[in-house]
CSV table of C-alpha atoms in Angstrom, one decimal:
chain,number,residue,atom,x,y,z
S,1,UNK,CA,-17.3,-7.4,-21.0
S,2,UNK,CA,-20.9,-5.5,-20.1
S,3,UNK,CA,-21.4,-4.8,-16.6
S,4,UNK,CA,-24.4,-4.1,-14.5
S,5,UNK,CA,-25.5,-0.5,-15.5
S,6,UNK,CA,-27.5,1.7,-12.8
S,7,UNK,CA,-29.2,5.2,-13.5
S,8,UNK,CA,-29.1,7.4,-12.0
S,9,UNK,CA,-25.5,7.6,-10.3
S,10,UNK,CA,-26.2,10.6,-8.0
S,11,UNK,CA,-29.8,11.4,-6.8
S,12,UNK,CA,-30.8,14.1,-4.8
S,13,UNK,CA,-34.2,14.4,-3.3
S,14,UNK,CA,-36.6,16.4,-0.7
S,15,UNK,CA,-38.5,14.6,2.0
S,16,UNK,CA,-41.4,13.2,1.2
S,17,UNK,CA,-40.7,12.8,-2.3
S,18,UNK,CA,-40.6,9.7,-5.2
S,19,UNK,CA,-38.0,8.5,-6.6
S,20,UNK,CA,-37.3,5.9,-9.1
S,21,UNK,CA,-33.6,3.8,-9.7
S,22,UNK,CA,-33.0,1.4,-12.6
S,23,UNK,CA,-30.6,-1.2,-13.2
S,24,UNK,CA,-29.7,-3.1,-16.6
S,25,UNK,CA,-28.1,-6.4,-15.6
S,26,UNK,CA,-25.8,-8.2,-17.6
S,27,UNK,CA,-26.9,-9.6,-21.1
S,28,UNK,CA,-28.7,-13.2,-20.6
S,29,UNK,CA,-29.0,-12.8,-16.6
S,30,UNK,CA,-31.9,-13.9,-15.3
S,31,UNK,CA,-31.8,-12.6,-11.6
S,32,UNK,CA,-31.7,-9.3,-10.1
S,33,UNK,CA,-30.9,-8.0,-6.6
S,34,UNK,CA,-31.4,-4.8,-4.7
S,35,UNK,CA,-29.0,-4.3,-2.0
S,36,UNK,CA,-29.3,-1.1,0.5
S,37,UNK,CA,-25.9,-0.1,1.9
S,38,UNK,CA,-26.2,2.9,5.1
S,39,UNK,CA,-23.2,5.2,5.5
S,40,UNK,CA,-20.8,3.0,7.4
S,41,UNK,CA,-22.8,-0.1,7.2
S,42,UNK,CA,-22.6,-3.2,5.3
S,43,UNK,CA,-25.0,-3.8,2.5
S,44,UNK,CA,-28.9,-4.9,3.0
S,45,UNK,CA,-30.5,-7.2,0.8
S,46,UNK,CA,-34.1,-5.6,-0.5
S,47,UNK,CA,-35.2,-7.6,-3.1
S,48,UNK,CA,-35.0,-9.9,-5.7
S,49,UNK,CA,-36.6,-11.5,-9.4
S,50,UNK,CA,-36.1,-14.2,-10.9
S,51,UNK,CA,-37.4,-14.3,-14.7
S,52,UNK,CA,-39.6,-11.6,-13.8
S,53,UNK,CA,-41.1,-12.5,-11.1
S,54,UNK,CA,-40.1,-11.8,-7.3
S,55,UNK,CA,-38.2,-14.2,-5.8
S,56,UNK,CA,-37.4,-13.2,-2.0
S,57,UNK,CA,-38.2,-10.1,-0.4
S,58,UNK,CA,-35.6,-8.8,2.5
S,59,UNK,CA,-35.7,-6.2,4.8
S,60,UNK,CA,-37.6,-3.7,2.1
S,61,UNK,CA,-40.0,-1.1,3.4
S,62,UNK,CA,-43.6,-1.1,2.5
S,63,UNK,CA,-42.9,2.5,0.9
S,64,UNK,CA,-40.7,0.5,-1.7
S,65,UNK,CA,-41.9,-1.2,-4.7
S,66,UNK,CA,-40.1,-3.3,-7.5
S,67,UNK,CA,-40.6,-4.7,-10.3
S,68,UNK,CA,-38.4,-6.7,-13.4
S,69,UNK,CA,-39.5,-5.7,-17.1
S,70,UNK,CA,-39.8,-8.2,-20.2
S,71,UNK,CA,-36.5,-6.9,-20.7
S,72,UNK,CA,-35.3,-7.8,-17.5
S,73,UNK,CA,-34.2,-4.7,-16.0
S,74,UNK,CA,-35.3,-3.9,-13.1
S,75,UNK,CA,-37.0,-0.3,-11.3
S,76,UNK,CA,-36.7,0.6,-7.8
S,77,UNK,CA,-39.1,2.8,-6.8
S,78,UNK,CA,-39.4,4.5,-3.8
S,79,UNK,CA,-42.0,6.8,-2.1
S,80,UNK,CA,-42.5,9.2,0.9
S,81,UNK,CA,-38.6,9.9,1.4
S,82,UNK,CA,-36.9,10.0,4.6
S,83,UNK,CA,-33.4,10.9,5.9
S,84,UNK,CA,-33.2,7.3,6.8
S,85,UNK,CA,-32.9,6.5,3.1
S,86,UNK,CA,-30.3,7.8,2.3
S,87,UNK,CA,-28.2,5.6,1.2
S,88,UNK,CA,-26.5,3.7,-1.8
S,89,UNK,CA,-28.6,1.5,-3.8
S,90,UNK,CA,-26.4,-1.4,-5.6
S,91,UNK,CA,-28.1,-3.7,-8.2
S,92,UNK,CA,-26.6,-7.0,-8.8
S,93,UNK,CA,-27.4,-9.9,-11.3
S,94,UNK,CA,-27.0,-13.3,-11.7
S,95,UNK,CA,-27.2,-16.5,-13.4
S,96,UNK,CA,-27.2,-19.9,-11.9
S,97,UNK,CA,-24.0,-22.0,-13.9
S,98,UNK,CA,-23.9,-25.3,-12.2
S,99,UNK,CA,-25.5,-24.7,-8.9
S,100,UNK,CA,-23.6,-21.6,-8.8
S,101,UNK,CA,-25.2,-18.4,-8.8
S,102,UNK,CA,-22.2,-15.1,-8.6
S,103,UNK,CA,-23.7,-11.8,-8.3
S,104,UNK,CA,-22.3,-9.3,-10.0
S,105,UNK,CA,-22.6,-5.6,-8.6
S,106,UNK,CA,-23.7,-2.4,-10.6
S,107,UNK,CA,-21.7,1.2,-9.4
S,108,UNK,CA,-24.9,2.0,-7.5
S,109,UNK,CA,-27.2,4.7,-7.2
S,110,UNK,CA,-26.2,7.0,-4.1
S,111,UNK,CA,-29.3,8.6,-3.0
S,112,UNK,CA,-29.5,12.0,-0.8
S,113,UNK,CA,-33.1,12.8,0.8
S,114,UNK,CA,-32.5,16.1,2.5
N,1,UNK,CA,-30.5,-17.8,10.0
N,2,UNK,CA,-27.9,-17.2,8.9
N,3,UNK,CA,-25.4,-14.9,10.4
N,4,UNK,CA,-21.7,-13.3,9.4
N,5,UNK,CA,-19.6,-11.9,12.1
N,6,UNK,CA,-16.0,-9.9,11.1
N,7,UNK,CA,-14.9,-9.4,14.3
N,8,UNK,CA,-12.2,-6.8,13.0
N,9,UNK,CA,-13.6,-3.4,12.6
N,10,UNK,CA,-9.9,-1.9,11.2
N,11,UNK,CA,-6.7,-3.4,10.2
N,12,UNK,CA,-3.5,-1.8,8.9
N,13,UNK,CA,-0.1,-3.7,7.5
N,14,UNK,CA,2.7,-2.6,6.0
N,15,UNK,CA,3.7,-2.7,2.4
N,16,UNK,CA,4.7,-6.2,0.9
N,17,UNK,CA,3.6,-7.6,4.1
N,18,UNK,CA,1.6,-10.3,5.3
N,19,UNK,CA,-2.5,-9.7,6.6
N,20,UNK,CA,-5.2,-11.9,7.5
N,21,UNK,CA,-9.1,-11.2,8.1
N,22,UNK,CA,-11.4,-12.9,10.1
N,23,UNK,CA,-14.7,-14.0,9.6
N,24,UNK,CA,-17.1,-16.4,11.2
N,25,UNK,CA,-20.3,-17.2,9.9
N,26,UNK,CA,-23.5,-19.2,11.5
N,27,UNK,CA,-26.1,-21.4,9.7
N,28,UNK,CA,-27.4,-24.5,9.9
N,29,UNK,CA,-27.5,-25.4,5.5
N,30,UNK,CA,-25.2,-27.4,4.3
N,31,UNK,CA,-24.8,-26.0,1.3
N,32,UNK,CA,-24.0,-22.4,0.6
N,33,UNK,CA,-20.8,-20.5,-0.6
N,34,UNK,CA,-18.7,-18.2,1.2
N,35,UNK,CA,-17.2,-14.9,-0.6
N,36,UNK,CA,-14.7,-11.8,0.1
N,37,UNK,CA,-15.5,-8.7,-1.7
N,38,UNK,CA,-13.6,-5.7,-1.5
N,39,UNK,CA,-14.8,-2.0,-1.5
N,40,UNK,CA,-12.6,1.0,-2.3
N,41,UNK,CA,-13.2,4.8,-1.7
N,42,UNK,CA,-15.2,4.6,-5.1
N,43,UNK,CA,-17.9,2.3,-3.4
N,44,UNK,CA,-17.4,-0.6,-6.3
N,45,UNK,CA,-18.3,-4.1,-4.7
N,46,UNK,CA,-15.3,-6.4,-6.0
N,47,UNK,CA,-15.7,-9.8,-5.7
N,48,UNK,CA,-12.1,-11.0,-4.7
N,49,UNK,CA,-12.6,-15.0,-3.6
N,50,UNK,CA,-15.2,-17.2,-3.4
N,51,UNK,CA,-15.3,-20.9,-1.7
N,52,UNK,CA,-18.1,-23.4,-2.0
N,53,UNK,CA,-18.8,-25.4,1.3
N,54,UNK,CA,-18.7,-28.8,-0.5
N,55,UNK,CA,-14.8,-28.0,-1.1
N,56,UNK,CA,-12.0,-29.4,1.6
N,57,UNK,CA,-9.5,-27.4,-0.8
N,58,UNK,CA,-9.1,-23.4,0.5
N,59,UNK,CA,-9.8,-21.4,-2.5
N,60,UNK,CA,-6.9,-19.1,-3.9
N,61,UNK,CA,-7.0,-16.2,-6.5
N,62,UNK,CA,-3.0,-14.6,-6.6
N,63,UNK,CA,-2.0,-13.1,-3.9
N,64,UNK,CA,-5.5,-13.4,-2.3
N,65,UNK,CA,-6.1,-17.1,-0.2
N,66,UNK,CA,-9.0,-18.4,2.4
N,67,UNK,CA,-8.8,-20.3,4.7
N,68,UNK,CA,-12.0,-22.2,5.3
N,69,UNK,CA,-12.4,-24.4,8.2
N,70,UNK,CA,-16.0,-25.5,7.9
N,71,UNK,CA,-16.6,-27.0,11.6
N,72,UNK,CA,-15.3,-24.3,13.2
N,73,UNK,CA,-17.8,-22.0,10.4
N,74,UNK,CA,-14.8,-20.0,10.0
N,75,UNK,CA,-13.2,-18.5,6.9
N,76,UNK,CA,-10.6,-16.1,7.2
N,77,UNK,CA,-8.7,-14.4,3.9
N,78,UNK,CA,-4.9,-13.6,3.8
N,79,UNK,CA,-3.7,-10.9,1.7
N,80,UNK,CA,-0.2,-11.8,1.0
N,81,UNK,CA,2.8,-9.3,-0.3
N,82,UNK,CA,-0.2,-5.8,0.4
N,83,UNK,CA,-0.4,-3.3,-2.2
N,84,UNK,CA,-1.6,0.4,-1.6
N,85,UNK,CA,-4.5,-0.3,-4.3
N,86,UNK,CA,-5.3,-3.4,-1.2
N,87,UNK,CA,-6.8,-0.3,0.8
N,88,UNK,CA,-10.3,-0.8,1.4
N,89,UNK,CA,-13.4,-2.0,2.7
N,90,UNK,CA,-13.9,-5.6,2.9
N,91,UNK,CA,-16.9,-7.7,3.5
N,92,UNK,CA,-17.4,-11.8,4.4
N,93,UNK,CA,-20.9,-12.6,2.5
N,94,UNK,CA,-22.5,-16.0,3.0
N,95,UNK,CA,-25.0,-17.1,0.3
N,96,UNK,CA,-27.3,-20.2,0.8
N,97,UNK,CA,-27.1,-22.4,-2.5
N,98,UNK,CA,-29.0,-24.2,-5.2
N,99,UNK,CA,-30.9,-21.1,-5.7
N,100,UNK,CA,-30.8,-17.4,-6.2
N,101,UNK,CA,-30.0,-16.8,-3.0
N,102,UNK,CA,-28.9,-13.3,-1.6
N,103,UNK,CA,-26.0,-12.5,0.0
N,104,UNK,CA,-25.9,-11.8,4.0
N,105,UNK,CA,-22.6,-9.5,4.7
N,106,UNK,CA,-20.3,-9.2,7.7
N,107,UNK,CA,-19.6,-5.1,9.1
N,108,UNK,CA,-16.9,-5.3,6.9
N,109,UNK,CA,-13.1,-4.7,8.0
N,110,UNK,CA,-11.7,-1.6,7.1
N,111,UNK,CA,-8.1,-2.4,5.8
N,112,UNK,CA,-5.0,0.2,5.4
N,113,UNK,CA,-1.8,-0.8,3.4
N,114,UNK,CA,0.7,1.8,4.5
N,115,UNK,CA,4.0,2.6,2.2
């Protein structure tokens, strides 16, 4: 069966700079999530879309931006790096099946700022 | 808002033997779903069991069970006859539902099956 797909896997990156992740959620999904998870922590909801268009916004910084294609996958992009963020970067979708909505998670995207 | 507690930072059990996690959760919805992933060295977010408020009956998947007590806004999973491959990392998540709702995780409980 297809699975989430997120590119890159591994990024590594200087303060200060851009970066972008993407995610491809499963075929005929209509939601995607960004989830932030710290070394040691538990994972942070960031964001989501719903058909495109955002949905809820969680603890995101205003250095981050997002945004869901026609084809519904979805770009994280992220500027002015810090340590701080670090981190891996999971992308889940979803579709709601009676009143059910089950995420499913992508490998994630582990980003190093040094 | 909502709220998940795991109260256990680390766990260990024996081979074949019996464990349980807590987890206590705080809201004030009435409808949401409850779930227990599972996160290995490779970082993978497995979803092992899910329960949906609504349901008296404890949800079961093998040798993985809940049990939900839903005044108490407790849900606790048991991991009967532990495997090696049980070793991991594993979160409560609480999801609000009826819409695409995100999911707010415990710390997680850092589980060790030992041979």
């Amino acid at each position: 069966a297809a699975g989430v797909i997120q590119s890159p896997r591994h990024l590594i990156k200087e303060k200060r700079e851009t970066a972008t992740l993407k995610c491809y959620p499963i075929p005929r999904h209509d939601t995607v999530y960004w989830y932030q998870q710290g070394p040691g922590q538990d994972p942070q909801f960031l964001i989501s879309f719903y058909e495109k268009m955002q949905s809820d916004k969680g603890s995101i910084p205003d250095r981050f931006s997002a945004q869901q294609f026609s084809d519904y996958h979805s770009e994280l992009n992220m500027s002015s790096l810090e340590l701080g963020d670090s981190a891996l970067y999971f992308c889940a979708s979803s579709f709601i099946y009676r009143g059910y909505n089950e995420q499913f998670f992508g490998p994630g995207t582990r980003l190093t700022v040094l | 808002a909502q709220t998940v507690t795991q109260s256990q930072p680390e766990m260990s059990v024996q081979e074949a033997e019996t464990v349980t996690l807590s987890c206590t959760y705080d809201t004030s919805e009435n409808n949401y779903y409850l779930f227990w992933y599972k996160q290995p060295p490779s970082r993978q977010m497995i979803l092992v069991i899910r329960q949906e408020a609504y349901k008296q009956q404890n949800a079961t998947e093998n040798r993985f069970s809940v049990n939900f007590q839903k005044a108490a806004k407790s849900f606790s999973l048991k991991i009967s006859d532990s495997q090696l491959g049980d070793t991991a990392m594993y979160f409560c998540a609480f999801m609000k539902g009826g819409s695409q709702g995100n999911l707010i995780f415990g710390k997680g409980t850092k589980l060790s099956v030992k041979p």
